[in-house]
mmCIF file of C-alpha atoms and ligand atoms in Angstrom:
data_model
loop_
_atom_site.group_PDB
_atom_site.id
_atom_site.type_symbol
_atom_site.label_atom_id
_atom_site.label_comp_id
_atom_site.label_asym_id
_atom_site.label_seq_id
_atom_site.Cartn_x
_atom_site.Cartn_y
_atom_site.Cartn_z
ATOM 1 C CA MET V 687 19.256 20.022 -31.810
ATOM 2 C CA ARG V 688 16.410 18.705 -29.728
ATOM 3 C CA ALA V 689 17.158 15.847 -27.296
ATOM 4 C CA LYS V 690 15.389 12.711 -28.093
ATOM 5 C CA ALA V 691 12.569 11.980 -25.657
ATOM 6 C CA ALA V 692 13.162 8.804 -23.639
ATOM 7 C CA PRO V 693 10.939 6.014 -24.959
ATOM 8 C CA ALA V 694 7.866 5.490 -23.016
ATOM 9 C CA PRO V 695 7.901 2.218 -21.068
ATOM 10 C CA THR V 696 5.705 -0.437 -22.746
ATOM 11 C CA VAL V 697 2.519 -0.948 -20.735
ATOM 12 C CA PRO V 698 2.285 -4.725 -20.094
ATOM 13 C CA ALA V 699 -0.397 -6.665 -21.999
ATOM 14 C CA PRO V 700 -3.540 -7.054 -19.891
ATOM 15 C CA GLN V 701 -2.740 -10.804 -19.230
ATOM 16 C CA ASP V 702 0.607 -9.650 -17.744
ATOM 17 C CA VAL V 703 -0.737 -7.019 -15.423
ATOM 18 C CA PRO V 704 -0.321 -8.000 -11.743
ATOM 19 C CA ARG V 705 -3.657 -8.356 -10.069
ATOM 20 C CA HIS V 706 -2.449 -7.131 -6.690
ATOM 21 C CA VAL V 707 0.410 -4.677 -6.283
ATOM 22 C CA ALA V 708 1.673 -3.330 -2.911
ATOM 23 C CA ILE V 709 3.989 -0.398 -2.519
ATOM 24 C CA ILE V 710 6.393 0.559 0.331
ATOM 25 C CA MET V 711 6.374 4.363 -0.419
ATOM 26 C CA ASP V 712 9.811 5.367 0.884
ATOM 27 C CA GLY V 713 12.098 8.415 0.381
ATOM 28 C CA ASN V 714 9.772 11.410 1.020
ATOM 29 C CA GLY V 715 12.174 12.857 3.586
ATOM 30 C CA ARG V 716 15.245 12.348 1.363
ATOM 31 C CA TRP V 717 13.428 13.839 -1.619
ATOM 32 C CA ALA V 718 12.727 16.975 0.581
ATOM 33 C CA SER V 719 16.169 17.204 2.003
ATOM 34 C CA ARG V 720 17.749 17.058 -1.433
ATOM 35 C CA ARG V 721 15.786 20.112 -2.192
ATOM 36 C CA LYS V 722 16.502 21.841 1.158
ATOM 37 C CA LEU V 723 12.783 21.628 1.968
ATOM 38 C CA PRO V 724 11.158 20.542 5.182
ATOM 39 C CA ARG V 725 10.074 16.889 5.476
ATOM 40 C CA ILE V 726 6.379 17.870 5.139
ATOM 41 C CA ALA V 727 7.175 19.105 1.531
ATOM 42 C CA GLY V 728 8.307 15.506 0.789
ATOM 43 C CA HIS V 729 5.136 14.082 2.267
ATOM 44 C CA LYS V 730 3.006 16.501 0.299
ATOM 45 C CA ALA V 731 4.733 15.509 -2.857
ATOM 46 C CA GLY V 732 4.307 11.906 -1.738
ATOM 47 C CA ALA V 733 0.583 12.410 -1.584
ATOM 48 C CA ASP V 734 0.667 13.745 -5.223
ATOM 49 C CA ALA V 735 2.408 10.612 -6.133
ATOM 50 C CA VAL V 736 -0.265 8.516 -4.420
ATOM 51 C CA ARG V 737 -2.936 10.301 -6.538
ATOM 52 C CA ARG V 738 -1.007 9.711 -9.774
ATOM 53 C CA THR V 739 -0.217 6.059 -8.928
ATOM 54 C CA VAL V 740 -3.857 5.209 -8.008
ATOM 55 C CA ARG V 741 -5.002 6.628 -11.338
ATOM 56 C CA ALA V 742 -2.296 4.893 -13.316
ATOM 57 C CA ALA V 743 -3.046 1.594 -11.513
ATOM 58 C CA ARG V 744 -6.701 1.860 -12.472
ATOM 59 C CA GLU V 745 -5.826 2.735 -16.088
ATOM 60 C CA MET V 746 -3.480 -0.247 -16.345
ATOM 61 C CA GLY V 747 -6.137 -2.735 -15.029
ATOM 62 C CA ILE V 748 -4.567 -3.409 -11.611
ATOM 63 C CA ASP V 749 -7.354 -4.888 -9.578
ATOM 64 C CA CYS V 750 -5.917 -4.045 -6.118
ATOM 65 C CA LEU V 751 -3.306 -1.498 -5.019
ATOM 66 C CA THR V 752 -2.088 -1.566 -1.434
ATOM 67 C CA LEU V 753 -0.123 1.410 -0.106
ATOM 68 C CA TYR V 754 1.923 1.458 3.080
ATOM 69 C CA ALA V 755 1.028 4.945 4.349
ATOM 70 C CA PHE V 756 1.679 4.676 8.120
ATOM 71 C CA SER V 757 3.296 1.727 9.916
ATOM 72 C CA SER V 758 2.777 0.783 13.506
ATOM 73 C CA GLU V 759 6.350 1.924 14.074
ATOM 74 C CA ASN V 760 5.798 5.368 12.571
ATOM 75 C CA TRP V 761 4.394 6.586 15.907
ATOM 76 C CA LYS V 762 8.048 6.862 16.892
ATOM 77 C CA ARG V 763 8.358 9.952 14.678
ATOM 78 C CA PRO V 764 8.103 13.550 16.005
ATOM 79 C CA GLU V 765 4.569 14.595 17.012
ATOM 80 C CA GLN V 766 4.500 17.275 14.340
ATOM 81 C CA GLU V 767 5.256 14.839 11.504
ATOM 82 C CA ILE V 768 2.574 12.520 12.801
ATOM 83 C CA ALA V 769 0.090 15.436 12.776
ATOM 84 C CA ASP V 770 1.296 16.361 9.258
ATOM 85 C CA LEU V 771 0.763 12.854 7.935
ATOM 86 C CA THR V 772 -2.659 12.597 9.592
ATOM 87 C CA ALA V 773 -3.678 15.999 7.952
ATOM 88 C CA LEU V 774 -2.452 14.754 4.560
ATOM 89 C CA LEU V 775 -4.509 11.483 4.849
ATOM 90 C CA LYS V 776 -7.663 13.555 5.739
ATOM 91 C CA HIS V 777 -7.000 15.966 2.825
ATOM 92 C CA PHE V 778 -6.534 12.992 0.613
ATOM 93 C CA ILE V 779 -9.912 11.535 1.617
ATOM 94 C CA GLN V 780 -11.642 14.917 1.502
ATOM 95 C CA ASN V 781 -10.284 15.704 -2.001
ATOM 96 C CA ASP V 782 -9.871 12.511 -3.832
ATOM 97 C CA LEU V 783 -12.601 10.272 -2.632
ATOM 98 C CA ASP V 784 -15.197 11.676 -4.991
ATOM 99 C CA GLU V 785 -12.994 10.855 -8.050
ATOM 100 C CA PHE V 786 -12.260 7.294 -6.757
ATOM 101 C CA HIS V 787 -15.907 6.688 -5.960
ATOM 102 C CA ALA V 788 -16.999 7.920 -9.387
ATOM 103 C CA ASN V 789 -14.449 5.548 -10.887
ATOM 104 C CA ASN V 790 -15.996 2.650 -8.907
ATOM 105 C CA VAL V 791 -12.949 2.283 -6.649
ATOM 106 C CA ARG V 792 -13.498 0.639 -3.222
ATOM 107 C CA LEU V 793 -11.379 1.883 -0.350
ATOM 108 C CA ARG V 794 -10.126 -0.642 2.181
ATOM 109 C CA VAL V 795 -7.844 -0.172 5.232
ATOM 110 C CA ILE V 796 -5.476 -2.652 6.806
ATOM 111 C CA GLY V 797 -4.091 -2.020 10.217
ATOM 112 C CA ASP V 798 -5.779 -0.394 13.301
ATOM 113 C CA TYR V 799 -6.806 3.019 11.928
ATOM 114 C CA ARG V 800 -8.685 3.663 15.142
ATOM 115 C CA ALA V 801 -5.495 4.800 16.748
ATOM 116 C CA PHE V 802 -5.703 8.048 14.744
ATOM 117 C CA ASP V 803 -7.539 11.105 15.977
ATOM 118 C CA ALA V 804 -11.357 10.995 16.102
ATOM 119 C CA SER V 805 -11.999 13.155 13.088
ATOM 120 C CA ALA V 806 -9.561 11.021 10.994
ATOM 121 C CA VAL V 807 -11.371 7.857 12.252
ATOM 122 C CA THR V 808 -14.776 9.278 11.302
ATOM 123 C CA MET V 809 -13.486 10.291 7.817
ATOM 124 C CA VAL V 810 -11.952 6.865 7.145
ATOM 125 C CA GLU V 811 -15.133 5.119 8.313
ATOM 126 C CA GLU V 812 -17.359 7.281 6.129
ATOM 127 C CA ALA V 813 -15.060 6.672 3.158
ATOM 128 C CA LEU V 814 -15.082 2.902 3.716
ATOM 129 C CA GLU V 815 -18.891 2.851 4.002
ATOM 130 C CA ARG V 816 -19.359 5.117 0.947
ATOM 131 C CA THR V 817 -17.207 2.989 -1.320
ATOM 132 C CA ALA V 818 -17.969 -0.503 0.114
ATOM 133 C CA ALA V 819 -20.134 -1.582 -2.772
ATOM 134 C CA ASN V 820 -17.796 -0.491 -5.556
ATOM 135 C CA THR V 821 -16.526 -3.259 -7.728
ATOM 136 C CA GLY V 822 -14.020 -1.625 -10.227
ATOM 137 C CA ALA V 823 -10.825 -1.836 -8.252
ATOM 138 C CA THR V 824 -9.615 -1.773 -4.595
ATOM 139 C CA LEU V 825 -7.331 0.814 -3.018
ATOM 140 C CA VAL V 826 -5.998 -0.476 0.259
ATOM 141 C CA ILE V 827 -4.313 1.960 2.588
ATOM 142 C CA ALA V 828 -2.247 0.539 5.338
ATOM 143 C CA LEU V 829 -2.701 2.717 8.483
ATOM 144 C CA ASN V 830 -1.062 1.947 11.721
ATOM 145 C CA TYR V 831 -0.276 -1.452 10.175
ATOM 146 C CA GLY V 832 2.437 -3.811 11.185
ATOM 147 C CA SER V 833 2.605 -7.390 9.884
ATOM 148 C CA GLN V 834 3.834 -9.012 13.058
ATOM 149 C CA ASN V 835 0.920 -7.487 14.861
ATOM 150 C CA GLU V 836 -1.465 -8.640 12.185
ATOM 151 C CA LEU V 837 -0.098 -12.197 12.396
ATOM 152 C CA THR V 838 -0.399 -12.107 16.283
ATOM 153 C CA ARG V 839 -3.931 -10.976 16.110
ATOM 154 C CA ALA V 840 -4.752 -13.653 13.575
ATOM 155 C CA ALA V 841 -3.116 -16.312 15.787
ATOM 156 C CA GLN V 842 -5.191 -15.170 18.799
ATOM 157 C CA ALA V 843 -8.413 -15.310 16.628
ATOM 158 C CA VAL V 844 -7.574 -18.889 15.600
ATOM 159 C CA ALA V 845 -6.697 -19.792 19.224
ATOM 160 C CA ARG V 846 -10.029 -18.500 20.364
ATOM 161 C CA ARG V 847 -11.821 -20.727 17.967
ATOM 162 C CA VAL V 848 -9.881 -23.728 19.252
ATOM 163 C CA GLU V 849 -10.692 -22.728 22.879
ATOM 164 C CA ALA V 850 -14.357 -22.486 22.006
ATOM 165 C CA GLY V 851 -14.159 -26.080 20.540
ATOM 166 C CA GLU V 852 -15.002 -24.910 17.039
ATOM 167 C CA LEU V 853 -11.722 -26.158 15.651
ATOM 168 C CA SER V 854 -9.097 -28.753 16.566
ATOM 169 C CA ALA V 855 -5.415 -27.668 16.542
ATOM 170 C CA ASP V 856 -4.712 -30.238 13.907
ATOM 171 C CA ALA V 857 -7.271 -28.837 11.588
ATOM 172 C CA ILE V 858 -5.445 -25.508 11.439
ATOM 173 C CA THR V 859 -4.054 -24.819 7.909
ATOM 174 C CA GLY V 860 -2.555 -21.903 6.215
ATOM 175 C CA GLU V 861 -5.893 -20.889 4.889
ATOM 176 C CA THR V 862 -7.306 -20.778 8.510
ATOM 177 C CA LEU V 863 -4.668 -18.324 9.426
ATOM 178 C CA ALA V 864 -4.984 -16.375 6.127
ATOM 179 C CA ALA V 865 -8.738 -15.984 6.657
ATOM 180 C CA GLU V 866 -8.014 -14.085 9.927
ATOM 181 C CA LEU V 867 -5.612 -11.587 8.326
ATOM 182 C CA ASP V 868 -6.539 -7.974 7.519
ATOM 183 C CA THR V 869 -6.187 -8.948 3.892
ATOM 184 C CA ALA V 870 -8.401 -11.978 3.965
ATOM 185 C CA ASP V 871 -10.757 -10.754 1.251
ATOM 186 C CA LEU V 872 -8.032 -9.405 -1.087
ATOM 187 C CA PRO V 873 -6.507 -11.151 -3.977
ATOM 188 C CA PRO V 874 -3.079 -12.855 -3.507
ATOM 189 C CA LEU V 875 -0.170 -10.378 -3.632
ATOM 190 C CA ASP V 876 1.664 -10.481 -6.978
ATOM 191 C CA LEU V 877 4.137 -7.645 -6.777
ATOM 192 C CA LEU V 878 5.701 -5.615 -3.961
ATOM 193 C CA ILE V 879 7.500 -2.484 -4.940
ATOM 194 C CA ARG V 880 9.712 -0.446 -2.650
ATOM 195 C CA THR V 881 11.062 2.928 -3.680
ATOM 196 C CA SER V 882 14.145 4.898 -2.485
ATOM 197 C CA GLY V 883 16.820 2.137 -2.998
ATOM 198 C CA GLU V 884 16.172 0.457 0.391
ATOM 199 C CA GLN V 885 15.723 -3.313 0.118
ATOM 200 C CA ARG V 886 13.817 -4.504 3.117
ATOM 201 C CA LEU V 887 10.266 -5.390 4.046
ATOM 202 C CA SER V 888 9.894 -3.180 7.103
ATOM 203 C CA ASN V 889 7.179 -5.406 8.691
ATOM 204 C CA PHE V 890 4.865 -5.121 5.656
ATOM 205 C CA LEU V 891 2.734 -7.989 4.397
ATOM 206 C CA LEU V 892 5.231 -10.630 5.631
ATOM 207 C CA TRP V 893 2.768 -13.499 5.181
ATOM 208 C CA GLN V 894 1.264 -12.188 1.893
ATOM 209 C CA VAL V 895 4.700 -11.721 0.233
ATOM 210 C CA ALA V 896 5.455 -15.507 0.295
ATOM 211 C CA TYR V 897 5.153 -15.886 -3.564
ATOM 212 C CA ALA V 898 5.105 -12.224 -4.605
ATOM 213 C CA GLU V 899 7.719 -10.763 -6.911
ATOM 214 C CA LEU V 900 9.884 -8.019 -5.279
ATOM 215 C CA TYR V 901 10.838 -4.906 -7.260
ATOM 216 C CA PHE V 902 13.125 -2.225 -5.905
ATOM 217 C CA THR V 903 13.601 1.183 -7.572
ATOM 218 C CA ASP V 904 16.036 3.974 -6.567
ATOM 219 C CA LEU V 905 13.359 6.562 -7.328
ATOM 220 C CA PHE V 906 12.180 8.489 -4.202
ATOM 221 C CA TRP V 907 8.427 8.046 -3.694
ATOM 222 C CA PRO V 908 7.569 11.617 -4.758
ATOM 223 C CA ASP V 909 9.170 10.949 -8.187
ATOM 224 C CA PHE V 910 7.136 7.737 -8.769
ATOM 225 C CA ASP V 911 4.604 8.023 -11.610
ATOM 226 C CA ALA V 912 2.636 6.104 -14.169
ATOM 227 C CA ASP V 913 5.834 5.391 -16.177
ATOM 228 C CA ALA V 914 7.564 3.969 -13.040
ATOM 229 C CA LEU V 915 4.626 1.797 -12.326
ATOM 230 C CA ALA V 916 4.556 0.522 -16.039
ATOM 231 C CA THR V 917 8.292 -0.212 -15.708
ATOM 232 C CA ALA V 918 7.737 -2.216 -12.573
ATOM 233 C CA CYS V 919 4.850 -4.128 -14.165
ATOM 234 C CA THR V 920 6.894 -4.837 -17.251
ATOM 235 C CA ALA V 921 9.633 -6.205 -15.061
ATOM 236 C CA PHE V 922 7.039 -8.387 -13.239
ATOM 237 C CA ALA V 923 5.730 -9.642 -16.653
ATOM 238 C CA GLY V 924 9.207 -10.873 -17.383
ATOM 239 C CA ARG V 925 9.587 -12.880 -14.195
ATOM 240 C CA GLN V 926 8.962 -16.627 -14.180
ATOM 241 C CA ARG V 927 6.834 -17.529 -11.229
ATOM 242 C CA ARG V 928 7.256 -21.187 -10.243
ATOM 243 C CA TYR V 929 5.730 -21.297 -6.815
ATOM 244 C CA GLY V 930 8.302 -23.882 -5.763
ATOM 245 C CA GLY V 931 7.762 -26.040 -8.893
ATOM 246 C CA LEU V 932 9.888 -26.408 -11.973
HETATM 247 C C1 LIG T 541 8.310 7.052 3.935
HETATM 248 O O1 LIG T 541 9.135 8.180 3.589
HETATM 249 C C2 LIG T 541 6.921 7.617 3.891
HETATM 250 C C3 LIG T 541 6.085 7.675 4.850
HETATM 251 C C4 LIG T 541 6.377 7.178 6.243
HETATM 252 C C5 LIG T 541 4.638 8.209 4.734
HETATM 253 C C6 LIG T 541 3.973 7.924 3.388
HETATM 254 C C7 LIG T 541 3.007 8.964 3.272
HETATM 255 C C8 LIG T 541 2.582 9.558 2.074
HETATM 256 C C9 LIG T 541 3.187 9.058 0.814
HETATM 257 C C10 LIG T 541 1.641 10.731 2.049
HETATM 258 C C11 LIG T 541 0.347 10.645 2.539
HETATM 259 C C12 LIG T 541 -0.380 9.244 2.330
HETATM 260 C C13 LIG T 541 -1.633 9.163 1.699
HETATM 261 C C14 LIG T 541 -2.285 7.820 1.597
HETATM 262 C C15 LIG T 541 -2.422 10.342 1.223
HETATM 263 P P1 LIG T 541 10.149 8.726 4.684
HETATM 264 O O2 LIG T 541 9.665 10.000 5.199
HETATM 265 O O3 LIG T 541 10.412 7.694 5.724
HETATM 266 O O4 LIG T 541 11.418 9.007 3.783
HETATM 267 P P2 LIG T 541 13.033 9.042 4.270
HETATM 268 O O5 LIG T 541 13.368 7.633 4.515
HETATM 269 O O6 LIG T 541 13.660 9.545 2.991
HETATM 270 O O7 LIG T 541 13.053 9.931 5.394
#
């Protein structure tokens, strides 16, 4: 007898699709070690999951997808792993940018990508420039990103405006600060997903997450796919967002 196929998750109706989804892609290393493979194999499989997820997000009508690819704390990893992750990023830009560009996807980066090696910086800048006018969807890659650093830089920028006499301290609002964040031109965050069963924010989008829904899955990132994204979005659609009201 043939086993019954698991029912495909229902894709949320267009009005229930979150506009901005961010993902903490965690579990590449554990995925690899379960298979007795080196960590790089997990990151490679993670890059495949990135490709699948970007396509799925676009098909589902998600306007903006933000992926935490490299945190400002990831520099603490062994040199070889940093080199492997940088090579994967370059490979991703080289191989996948044409497809995203053809699909009208705009690439954005948050964090200070200029800390990467010169050829990676050039590739990122060319990709940003090439896709800047695209209007279909936005793929945001967090590179050398840390939320506390982003907030510190934003506070410094606001303080400089106060020092220059452009702004009084009393006139500073949440919007003043938000306008100085790396995410200033992005839609408000609706849904934050973290894979691998960990339930923490790891210095990711701490300001932006204020009214986002949080979704945790035990799947390791390399196992994440269109169905997993649909399941997360269906859970999101079932949440009641009250923004502090009743
Ligand atoms: C966390 O898993 C994952 C990362 C630090 C890197 C994420 C990178 C990719 C998914 C591939 C390249 C990215 C792009 C945009 C092409 P971990 O290694 O910390 O997992 P562990 O906690 O199981 O060790």
